[in-house]
Short mmCIF file of C-alpha atoms in Angstrom, two decimals:
data_model
loop_
_atom_site.label_atom_id
_atom_site.label_comp_id
_atom_site.label_asym_id
_atom_site.label_seq_id
_atom_site.Cartn_x
_atom_site.Cartn_y
_atom_site.Cartn_z
CA MET A 1 160.64 89.30 118.25
CA LYS A 2 157.30 88.73 120.80
CA LYS A 3 156.65 92.48 119.69
CA GLY A 4 156.27 92.01 115.55
CA PHE A 5 153.80 89.08 117.28
CA LYS A 6 151.78 91.07 119.12
CA VAL A 7 152.14 93.51 116.68
CA MET A 8 151.04 90.94 114.19
CA ILE A 9 148.23 89.66 116.10
CA SER A 10 146.61 93.38 116.51
CA GLU A 11 146.63 93.67 113.12
CA GLN A 12 145.05 90.76 112.48
CA ASN A 13 142.10 90.75 115.24
CA LYS A 14 141.77 94.78 113.85
CA ARG A 15 141.37 93.14 110.11
CA LEU A 16 139.36 90.67 111.94
CA ALA A 17 136.97 93.20 113.17
CA LYS A 18 137.02 95.32 110.30
CA ASN A 19 136.30 92.50 108.32
CA THR A 20 132.79 90.80 110.48
CA LEU A 21 131.41 94.20 110.92
CA LEU A 22 130.77 95.06 107.43
CA LEU A 23 130.07 92.13 106.81
CA TYR A 24 127.21 93.54 109.23
CA ILE A 25 126.22 95.62 107.87
CA ARG A 26 126.38 94.71 104.35
CA GLN A 27 124.05 91.80 105.79
CA LEU A 28 121.63 93.59 107.62
CA PHE A 29 121.15 95.95 105.02
CA SER A 30 119.75 93.15 102.69
CA ILE A 31 117.64 91.15 105.66
CA VAL A 32 116.08 94.78 105.45
CA ILE A 33 114.91 94.38 101.47
CA THR A 34 114.92 90.91 101.62
CA LEU A 35 112.07 90.54 104.33
CA TYR A 36 110.54 94.19 102.38
CA THR A 37 110.91 92.33 99.05
CA SER A 38 109.47 88.90 99.58
CA ARG A 39 106.27 90.64 100.89
CA VAL A 40 105.98 92.71 98.39
CA VAL A 41 106.92 89.71 95.73
CA LEU A 42 104.39 87.78 96.41
CA GLN A 43 101.30 90.29 97.13
CA THR A 44 102.37 91.02 92.92
CA LEU A 45 102.64 87.26 91.91
CA GLY A 46 100.77 85.48 93.33
CA VAL A 47 100.65 82.67 95.91
CA SER A 48 100.42 80.11 92.68
CA ASP A 49 103.00 81.85 90.55
CA TYR A 50 105.81 83.53 93.17
CA GLY A 51 104.65 78.97 93.72
CA ILE A 52 105.93 78.46 90.35
CA TYR A 53 108.66 80.24 91.08
CA ASN A 54 110.31 78.32 93.76
CA VAL A 55 108.90 75.67 92.58
CA VAL A 56 110.70 75.62 89.16
CA GLY A 57 113.85 77.19 90.56
CA GLY A 58 114.12 74.28 93.15
CA VAL A 59 115.06 71.92 89.50
CA VAL A 60 118.02 73.99 89.25
CA GLY A 61 118.94 74.82 93.13
CA MET A 62 119.15 70.67 93.27
CA VAL A 63 122.42 70.40 91.95
CA GLY A 64 123.41 73.26 94.40
CA PHE A 65 125.40 70.61 96.93
CA LEU A 66 127.28 70.38 94.36
CA ASN A 67 128.75 73.95 94.29
CA ALA A 68 129.14 74.54 98.08
CA ALA A 69 131.48 71.00 97.86
CA LEU A 70 132.79 72.92 95.30
CA THR A 71 133.25 76.42 96.99
CA SER A 72 134.88 74.56 99.92
CA ALA A 73 137.99 73.52 98.00
CA SER A 74 138.28 76.97 96.32
CA GLN A 75 138.53 78.99 98.40
CA ARG A 76 140.64 76.47 101.12
CA PHE A 77 143.74 75.40 98.82
CA ILE A 78 143.81 80.43 97.41
CA SER A 79 143.89 80.76 101.26
CA PHE A 80 146.10 78.01 101.94
CA GLU A 81 148.43 79.47 99.59
CA LEU A 82 148.72 82.50 99.97
CA GLY A 83 149.59 81.99 103.83
CA ARG A 84 152.44 80.53 102.00
CA LYS A 85 153.30 83.73 100.33
CA ASN A 86 153.37 81.15 97.51
CA TYR A 87 151.77 82.79 94.42
CA GLY A 88 152.79 80.81 91.46
CA ARG A 89 151.22 78.42 92.94
CA LEU A 90 148.04 80.22 94.40
CA SER A 91 147.63 81.21 90.08
CA ASP A 92 147.08 77.67 89.22
CA VAL A 93 145.66 77.33 92.12
CA PHE A 94 143.10 80.05 90.32
CA SER A 95 143.34 78.89 87.03
CA THR A 96 142.58 75.46 88.41
CA SER A 97 139.54 76.56 90.25
CA VAL A 98 138.08 78.45 87.20
CA VAL A 99 138.42 75.44 84.55
CA THR A 100 136.28 73.30 88.07
CA HIS A 101 134.00 75.21 87.60
CA ALA A 102 133.74 75.67 83.85
CA CYS A 103 133.23 72.07 83.85
CA LEU A 104 130.24 71.53 86.94
CA ALA A 105 128.78 74.46 84.38
CA VAL A 106 128.14 72.37 81.45
CA PHE A 107 127.50 69.90 83.42
CA VAL A 108 124.64 71.61 84.95
CA LEU A 109 123.41 73.16 82.38
CA ILE A 110 123.92 69.39 80.18
CA LEU A 111 121.35 67.57 83.34
CA ALA A 112 119.64 70.52 83.22
CA GLU A 113 118.61 71.63 79.42
CA THR A 114 117.82 67.56 79.09
CA ILE A 115 116.76 65.67 81.89
CA GLY A 116 115.71 68.82 84.25
CA VAL A 117 113.28 70.26 81.00
CA TRP A 118 111.64 66.45 80.99
CA PHE A 119 110.54 66.64 84.81
CA LEU A 120 109.31 70.35 84.65
CA ASN A 121 107.47 69.74 81.12
CA ASN A 122 105.91 65.77 82.03
CA HIS A 123 105.77 65.77 86.37
CA LEU A 124 105.35 68.23 88.12
CA VAL A 125 102.14 70.27 88.51
CA ILE A 126 101.61 73.36 87.12
CA PRO A 127 98.50 74.88 85.37
CA ASP A 128 98.80 74.31 81.51
CA ASP A 129 98.37 78.07 81.15
CA ARG A 130 101.16 78.89 83.12
CA LEU A 131 103.24 76.35 81.51
CA ASN A 132 105.10 78.19 78.66
CA ALA A 133 105.58 81.09 81.55
CA ALA A 134 107.16 78.59 83.47
CA ASN A 135 109.23 77.10 81.13
CA TRP A 136 110.63 80.69 81.22
CA VAL A 137 111.94 80.78 84.74
CA PHE A 138 113.03 77.30 84.20
CA GLN A 139 115.31 78.91 81.79
CA CYS A 140 116.51 81.77 84.03
CA ALA A 141 117.09 79.77 86.99
CA ILE A 142 119.66 77.77 85.09
CA PHE A 143 121.64 80.23 83.41
CA THR A 144 121.35 82.23 86.76
CA THR A 145 123.07 79.39 88.94
CA VAL A 146 126.07 78.54 85.64
CA ILE A 147 126.34 82.08 85.88
CA THR A 148 126.76 81.31 90.61
CA ILE A 149 128.81 78.13 90.18
CA PHE A 150 131.10 81.22 87.69
CA ASN A 151 131.55 83.81 90.00
CA VAL A 152 132.20 81.29 93.13
CA PRO A 153 136.22 81.08 92.29
CA TYR A 154 136.87 84.89 91.98
CA ASN A 155 134.50 84.74 94.98
CA SER A 156 136.63 82.58 96.35
CA LEU A 157 139.51 85.26 95.87
CA LEU A 158 137.59 88.33 96.96
CA VAL A 159 136.92 86.37 100.51
CA ALA A 160 140.15 84.41 100.78
CA HIS A 161 142.60 87.68 100.66
CA GLU A 162 139.83 89.38 102.97
CA ARG A 163 138.28 92.19 100.48
CA MET A 164 135.09 92.01 102.67
CA GLY A 165 134.80 95.58 101.80
CA ILE A 166 133.45 95.07 98.09
CA TYR A 167 131.92 91.94 98.71
CA ALA A 168 129.31 94.15 101.29
CA TYR A 169 129.30 96.67 98.90
CA LEU A 170 128.28 94.19 96.11
CA ALA A 171 125.97 92.39 98.36
CA ILE A 172 125.04 94.94 98.93
CA ALA A 173 123.93 96.50 95.50
CA ASN A 174 122.50 93.01 95.19
CA SER A 175 120.07 94.92 97.22
CA VAL A 176 119.11 97.81 96.18
CA LEU A 177 119.03 96.15 92.81
CA LYS A 178 116.40 93.77 94.00
CA LEU A 179 114.78 96.99 94.92
CA LEU A 180 114.96 98.17 92.10
CA ILE A 181 112.95 94.76 90.59
CA VAL A 182 110.56 94.91 92.43
CA TYR A 183 109.26 97.90 91.35
CA LEU A 184 109.85 97.38 88.15
CA LEU A 185 107.79 94.72 88.49
CA LEU A 186 105.09 96.50 89.99
CA ILE A 187 105.47 98.86 87.21
CA SER A 188 105.85 96.39 84.11
CA PRO A 189 103.16 95.73 81.34
CA TRP A 190 104.33 92.24 80.97
CA ASP A 191 103.48 89.17 82.29
CA LYS A 192 104.80 89.96 86.20
CA LEU A 193 105.94 86.11 85.94
CA VAL A 194 107.94 86.44 83.21
CA THR A 195 109.90 90.32 84.52
CA TYR A 196 110.92 88.74 87.82
CA SER A 197 113.47 85.72 86.93
CA ILE A 198 114.51 87.41 83.86
CA LEU A 199 115.53 90.49 86.12
CA GLY A 200 116.66 88.20 88.31
CA LEU A 201 119.26 86.59 85.64
CA LEU A 202 120.31 89.62 84.60
CA VAL A 203 120.97 91.47 88.11
CA GLN A 204 123.45 88.06 88.78
CA LEU A 205 124.62 89.17 85.32
CA SER A 206 125.20 92.06 86.09
CA LEU A 207 127.42 91.88 89.13
CA GLN A 208 129.11 89.16 87.80
CA VAL A 209 131.19 91.10 85.32
CA VAL A 210 131.80 93.41 88.52
CA TYR A 211 132.90 90.96 90.43
CA MET A 212 135.91 89.77 87.73
CA GLN A 213 136.82 93.53 86.23
CA TYR A 214 137.92 94.17 90.62
CA CYS A 215 139.56 90.87 90.64
CA ARG A 216 140.95 91.34 86.62
CA LYS A 217 141.93 95.08 88.19
CA HIS A 218 143.57 93.73 92.26
CA PHE A 219 144.39 90.04 91.91
CA GLU A 220 147.38 89.15 89.86
CA GLU A 221 146.59 85.91 90.00
CA SER A 222 143.63 86.87 88.11
CA ARG A 223 144.63 88.79 85.09
CA GLN A 224 145.76 85.74 82.63
CA LEU A 225 144.28 81.73 83.26
CA GLN A 226 147.40 79.96 83.13
CA LYS A 227 147.15 76.10 81.74
CA PRO A 228 145.58 74.65 85.34
CA SER A 229 147.39 71.30 87.15
CA SER A 230 146.50 67.60 86.31
CA GLU A 231 147.63 67.20 89.59
CA LEU A 232 145.64 70.15 91.76
CA PHE A 233 143.13 69.11 89.18
CA SER A 234 142.58 65.75 90.51
CA LYS A 235 143.61 67.31 94.84
CA MET A 236 140.79 70.42 94.05
CA PHE A 237 138.29 67.35 92.78
CA SER A 238 139.55 64.85 95.27
CA PHE A 239 138.54 67.07 98.30
CA ALA A 240 135.21 68.53 96.37
CA GLY A 241 134.08 64.44 96.13
CA TRP A 242 134.33 64.26 100.11
CA SER A 243 132.56 67.28 100.44
CA VAL A 244 130.23 66.30 98.42
CA VAL A 245 129.55 63.42 101.11
CA GLY A 246 128.82 65.35 103.83
CA ASN A 247 127.02 68.49 101.71
CA LEU A 248 124.69 65.77 100.54
CA GLY A 249 124.32 64.68 104.70
CA PHE A 250 122.69 68.19 104.86
CA SER A 251 120.96 68.01 101.41
CA PHE A 252 119.37 64.41 102.43
CA LYS A 253 118.52 65.32 106.13
CA ASP A 254 116.62 68.80 105.01
CA GLN A 255 114.56 67.13 102.12
CA ALA A 256 113.38 63.93 104.06
CA SER A 257 112.68 65.12 107.04
CA ASN A 258 110.39 67.04 105.08
CA ILE A 259 108.81 63.51 103.23
CA ILE A 260 108.68 62.48 106.30
CA LEU A 261 105.84 65.07 107.99
CA ASN A 262 104.94 65.28 105.08
CA LEU A 263 103.34 61.90 105.10
CA PHE A 264 102.09 61.74 108.62
CA PHE A 265 100.34 65.55 108.52
CA GLY A 266 101.02 67.02 104.81
CA THR A 267 101.79 70.02 102.93
CA ALA A 268 100.33 72.63 106.63
CA VAL A 269 103.09 70.82 108.64
CA ASN A 270 104.97 71.30 106.08
CA ALA A 271 104.97 75.39 105.59
CA ALA A 272 105.36 75.66 108.84
CA ARG A 273 108.78 73.75 108.51
CA GLY A 274 109.51 76.24 105.14
CA VAL A 275 108.75 79.40 108.06
CA ALA A 276 110.93 78.64 110.23
CA THR A 277 113.60 76.89 107.83
CA GLN A 278 113.00 80.57 105.33
CA VAL A 279 113.76 82.52 108.73
CA ASN A 280 116.29 80.73 110.53
CA GLY A 281 118.90 80.93 106.56
CA ILE A 282 117.84 84.85 107.78
CA VAL A 283 119.31 84.24 111.42
CA TYR A 284 121.61 82.83 110.48
CA SER A 285 124.13 84.35 108.12
CA PHE A 286 125.11 87.01 110.43
CA SER A 287 126.62 83.95 112.34
CA THR A 288 128.46 83.64 108.90
CA SER A 289 129.50 87.23 108.66
CA PHE A 290 131.77 86.12 111.55
CA THR A 291 133.14 83.05 110.17
CA MET A 292 133.60 84.14 107.05
CA ALA A 293 135.82 87.03 107.49
CA LEU A 294 137.91 84.04 110.41
CA ASN A 295 137.57 81.80 108.00
CA PRO A 296 140.90 83.24 105.62
CA GLN A 297 143.05 84.02 108.49
CA ILE A 298 142.35 80.03 110.45
CA THR A 299 143.29 78.88 107.30
CA LYS A 300 146.39 80.60 106.10
CA THR A 301 147.67 80.68 109.59
CA TYR A 302 147.74 76.91 109.41
CA SER A 303 149.27 77.05 105.69
CA SER A 304 151.46 78.56 107.50
CA GLY A 305 152.50 76.39 110.52
CA ARG A 306 151.17 78.69 113.22
CA THR A 307 149.60 75.48 114.96
CA GLU A 308 149.12 77.19 118.18
CA GLU A 309 147.49 80.54 117.01
CA MET A 310 145.34 78.13 114.54
CA VAL A 311 143.86 76.70 117.96
CA LYS A 312 143.05 79.82 119.35
CA MET A 313 141.68 81.44 116.67
CA VAL A 314 139.24 78.55 116.79
CA TYR A 315 138.69 78.25 119.92
CA ALA A 316 138.11 81.98 120.59
CA GLY A 317 135.60 81.46 116.28
CA CYS A 318 133.28 78.19 118.58
CA ARG A 319 132.95 80.49 121.44
CA LEU A 320 131.79 83.36 120.12
CA THR A 321 130.09 82.81 116.79
CA PRO A 322 126.96 81.72 119.24
CA PHE A 323 127.12 84.45 121.14
CA PHE A 324 126.48 86.77 116.85
CA MET A 325 123.65 84.23 116.87
CA GLY A 326 122.43 84.99 120.27
CA VAL A 327 122.03 88.40 120.18
CA MET A 328 119.10 88.02 117.16
CA CYS A 329 117.88 84.40 118.27
CA ILE A 330 116.90 85.73 121.15
CA PRO A 331 114.89 88.55 120.85
CA LEU A 332 113.79 86.26 118.43
CA ILE A 333 112.91 83.67 120.41
CA VAL A 334 110.81 84.98 122.94
CA ASN A 335 108.56 87.93 121.16
CA MET A 336 108.31 84.92 118.18
CA ASN A 337 103.95 85.15 118.37
CA GLN A 338 104.63 88.62 117.93
CA ILE A 339 106.65 89.05 115.47
CA LEU A 340 105.79 85.85 113.18
CA HIS A 341 101.72 87.82 112.81
CA LEU A 342 102.95 91.06 112.66
CA TRP A 343 104.99 89.93 109.55
CA LEU A 344 103.59 87.32 107.85
CA GLY A 345 99.54 87.85 109.40
CA THR A 346 98.30 84.42 109.51
CA VAL A 347 100.98 81.87 110.63
CA PRO A 348 100.78 78.35 109.75
CA GLU A 349 99.66 76.37 113.07
CA TYR A 350 103.05 74.45 115.36
CA THR A 351 105.61 77.18 113.56
CA VAL A 352 106.01 79.12 116.45
CA GLU A 353 107.14 75.27 117.84
CA PHE A 354 109.56 74.84 114.69
CA MET A 355 111.02 78.83 114.84
CA LYS A 356 111.98 78.03 118.17
CA LEU A 357 113.69 74.81 117.96
CA THR A 358 114.89 76.00 115.23
CA MET A 359 116.95 78.92 116.05
CA VAL A 360 117.80 76.61 119.51
CA SER A 361 119.72 74.05 116.80
CA ALA A 362 121.23 77.16 114.97
CA MET A 363 123.01 78.38 117.73
CA LEU A 364 124.45 75.23 118.56
CA GLY A 365 125.26 74.72 115.61
CA CYS A 366 127.75 77.77 115.44
CA LEU A 367 129.85 76.24 117.82
CA ALA A 368 130.89 73.87 114.04
CA ALA A 369 131.56 76.44 112.15
CA PRO A 370 135.16 77.63 112.76
CA ILE A 371 136.19 73.37 113.79
CA SER A 372 134.78 72.62 109.73
CA THR A 373 137.12 75.17 109.17
CA ALA A 374 140.21 73.52 110.59
CA LEU A 375 140.03 70.18 109.17
CA GLN A 376 139.56 72.21 105.79
CA ALA A 377 142.73 73.74 105.95
CA THR A 378 144.39 70.59 106.76
CA GLY A 379 142.99 69.00 103.21
CA ARG A 380 142.06 65.76 105.96
CA ILE A 381 138.49 65.74 105.41
CA LYS A 382 137.66 62.67 104.29
CA LEU A 383 137.24 61.02 107.54
CA PHE A 384 135.70 64.02 109.07
CA GLN A 385 132.87 64.53 105.95
CA ILE A 386 131.78 60.73 105.59
CA ALA A 387 131.33 60.49 110.45
CA ILE A 388 129.57 64.26 110.17
CA SER A 389 126.86 62.86 106.96
CA ILE A 390 126.21 59.33 109.25
CA THR A 391 125.48 61.81 112.39
CA LEU A 392 123.16 63.80 110.67
CA ILE A 393 121.27 61.26 108.78
CA CYS A 394 120.47 59.23 111.90
CA GLU A 395 118.30 62.17 112.79
CA LEU A 396 115.39 60.13 110.47
CA PRO A 397 114.47 57.42 112.02
CA CYS A 398 114.42 59.09 115.15
CA ALA A 399 112.68 61.62 113.81
CA TYR A 400 109.92 59.24 112.28
CA LEU A 401 109.87 57.20 115.92
CA ILE A 402 108.61 60.30 117.83
CA LEU A 403 106.26 61.08 115.11
CA LYS A 404 105.58 56.81 114.35
CA PHE A 405 104.27 56.81 118.68
CA GLY A 406 101.56 60.27 118.57
CA GLY A 407 104.42 62.28 118.87
CA LEU A 408 103.87 66.21 118.06
CA PRO A 409 104.87 67.72 114.38
CA TYR A 410 107.05 69.71 116.61
CA MET A 411 109.33 66.79 118.43
CA ALA A 412 110.07 65.67 115.07
CA MET A 413 112.30 69.10 115.03
CA ILE A 414 114.01 67.56 118.94
CA PRO A 415 116.88 65.10 117.23
CA THR A 416 117.61 68.11 115.27
CA VAL A 417 118.68 69.54 117.66
CA VAL A 418 120.65 66.71 119.93
CA VAL A 419 122.13 65.62 116.35
CA THR A 420 123.15 68.91 115.95
CA PHE A 421 125.25 68.95 118.57
CA LEU A 422 126.71 65.70 118.75
CA GLY A 423 127.58 67.26 115.65
CA VAL A 424 129.87 69.85 116.96
CA TYR A 425 131.63 66.60 118.51
CA VAL A 426 132.80 63.84 116.07
CA ARG A 427 134.15 66.85 114.40
CA PHE A 428 136.18 68.26 117.84
CA PHE A 429 137.80 64.52 118.13
CA ILE A 430 138.34 63.80 114.16
CA LEU A 431 140.23 67.72 114.64
CA LYS A 432 141.38 67.18 117.98
CA ARG A 433 143.09 63.37 115.80
CA ILE A 434 144.86 65.67 113.44
CA VAL A 435 145.67 69.07 115.06
CA ASP A 436 146.88 67.59 119.22
CA SER A 437 147.20 70.18 119.77
CA PHE A 438 143.46 70.72 120.78
CA ASN A 439 141.98 70.12 124.48
CA THR A 440 138.73 68.17 125.19
CA LEU A 441 138.34 69.46 128.61
CA SER A 442 140.21 73.33 128.01
CA PHE A 443 136.66 73.72 124.69
CA THR A 444 134.38 71.76 126.86
CA LEU A 445 134.47 74.13 129.35
CA ASN A 446 136.23 77.42 128.57
CA VAL A 447 133.89 76.96 125.01
CA VAL A 448 130.74 74.56 125.42
CA ILE A 449 129.67 74.81 129.23
CA ARG A 450 130.08 78.97 129.27
CA ASP A 451 128.47 79.27 125.13
CA VAL A 452 125.50 78.02 126.82
CA MET A 453 125.49 79.07 130.66
CA VAL A 454 125.50 82.71 129.02
CA LEU A 455 123.08 81.78 126.28
CA LEU A 456 120.46 80.81 129.09
CA ILE A 457 120.99 82.95 131.88
CA SER A 458 120.23 85.85 128.71
CA TYR A 459 117.05 83.74 127.93
CA PHE A 460 115.90 83.02 130.92
CA VAL A 461 116.24 86.77 132.23
CA SER A 462 115.12 88.07 128.77
CA THR A 463 111.19 85.97 129.78
CA LEU A 464 111.34 87.68 133.53
CA CYS A 465 111.12 90.92 132.14
CA TYR A 466 108.40 90.45 129.49
CA CYS A 467 106.01 92.63 128.69
CA THR A 468 102.49 91.19 128.60
CA ASN A 469 100.87 94.11 126.75
CA ASP A 470 99.40 93.28 123.89
CA THR A 471 100.98 97.25 121.80
CA PHE A 472 103.36 98.00 119.84
CA VAL A 473 105.35 100.14 121.79
CA ALA A 474 105.59 96.28 124.14
CA LEU A 475 107.47 94.62 121.44
CA ILE A 476 109.97 96.80 120.72
CA TYR A 477 110.30 96.99 124.31
CA ASN A 478 110.03 93.34 124.45
CA VAL A 479 112.84 93.41 121.73
CA THR A 480 115.46 96.20 122.83
CA ILE A 481 115.80 95.14 125.86
CA PRO A 482 116.36 90.95 126.20
CA ILE A 483 119.89 92.31 122.58
CA LEU A 484 120.03 95.03 126.03
CA ILE A 485 120.81 91.56 128.02
CA THR A 486 122.11 89.46 125.81
CA GLY A 487 124.46 92.11 125.59
CA THR A 488 126.07 91.84 128.42
CA CYS A 489 125.43 88.65 129.17
CA ILE A 490 127.92 88.30 126.60
CA TRP A 491 130.16 91.50 127.66
CA CYS A 492 130.39 90.08 131.38
CA GLY A 493 130.72 86.39 130.72
CA GLY A 494 131.02 85.82 127.43
CA LEU A 495 134.29 87.76 126.71
CA ASN A 496 137.33 87.59 128.57
CA LYS A 497 139.35 90.28 129.94
CA ASN A 498 141.57 91.34 126.28
CA GLU A 499 138.13 91.16 124.35
CA ARG A 500 136.92 93.69 126.03
CA MET A 501 139.19 95.67 125.91
CA VAL A 502 139.81 95.55 121.89
CA LEU A 503 135.83 96.00 121.39
CA PHE A 504 136.29 99.08 123.84
CA ASP A 505 138.79 100.52 122.28
CA LYS A 506 137.07 100.23 118.87
CA VAL A 507 133.83 101.66 120.02
CA LYS A 508 135.39 104.24 121.53
CA LYS A 509 137.73 105.03 118.00
CA THR A 510 134.03 104.98 116.81
CA CYS A 511 132.48 107.28 118.48
CA ILE A 512 135.87 109.90 118.55
CA GLY A 513 135.50 109.86 114.12
CA ILE A 514 132.08 110.13 113.96
CA ILE A 515 131.63 113.54 116.46
CA ARG A 516 134.94 114.94 114.79
CA LYS A 517 133.16 114.42 111.30
#
């Protein structure tokens, strides 16, 4: 029995490692292309048209928190039934998820085509000669959003079945198509802004067709839609409804923070924070590559009644995820000035400080991701979503008071760091109430303090090895050395003996495979 259990755990670890590697390759490929294409698109469209594209698309994107809530509901319910091996119920869950997202898509379409169009043409500040182009952008953004919403059940099915290979390949295909869009944009004789919007819509539509065809070919539950279950419909909407509360906290906090900064310092500081947020989103996607591979396993383990195993997964996820983030963030923090000047040329004032504090907040926030997944796996998320939403919003009055009493702009990010850390323990204590196998002292000593110490040592040693020469070779050195130092600190102090053995064995087999080829 024990041997069989160990074999099962070994298979899970191998699958997790393989899926994480595939997602990392996907993310690295996507980031390189995104950084290149964003700069070329900005130069091709010009500042004004690029601003129109972002602000008009943002009007539709404001309903993103609804889609995020339904996404978490779909992934949770699908993974839950897979863990219980209840395939008949799985078909009902998928069909209900499709209907739920269809309802949301219709709601978004009606809202955007009425209030959205009115707001665009009457309140957004857009030059008169570009209003027609802005409406084209808006219509493309609406239908891109609708397609994205329809895609969620199929995307959730891929993640729940842990088919990260096809997920990674499609994401890479998406990046390649974006690169093709940039080329077509450069040679297009038509309006660049309209062309860019239409091509983006066509790419999204093409990927949606591929997602649907793949799922219908490989997953029986997606081949024929069943009559949606009213019971499941109610449960999923209830779950999604409380998820909306938490997502509203995140959305409101971010938007209100921008407004507070704007009230005190104007749009220049908003630009600095915007750059920090954009880069943070790119870096944060690396850690989600690991959690995306881990999430379905946590949910399946809980649904099958293996609570102790789920607790170990959560501890491991909380400990390892900040390390993945640290490998990216620490080199960025150490070389922030040089990297920003190389990428942007002209760097808005306070961008460096915003970036550093954002990176710190991101590394701390990674501790919470597996805990949130475990909470969602239990299905008891009402208290969790209310508590985390209130905790996050507490950042706003603190930031306002700091600026009111003469604080510099980036100091408004200090409450973000504090609240992010507090949010980890808020989630943990709520999870502990539901699953009493969790231990506060063990979590603090073996996860939180261990993570913080490893990352702090990595940072301070990296700064001691910093080369002050202002050359490209020095920049390569200053980026490479922190990666090696952080990796060494994680290997020596962050990983346990079994994790080192698994990683070493994986690297060894990979190297042997490459040599043989």
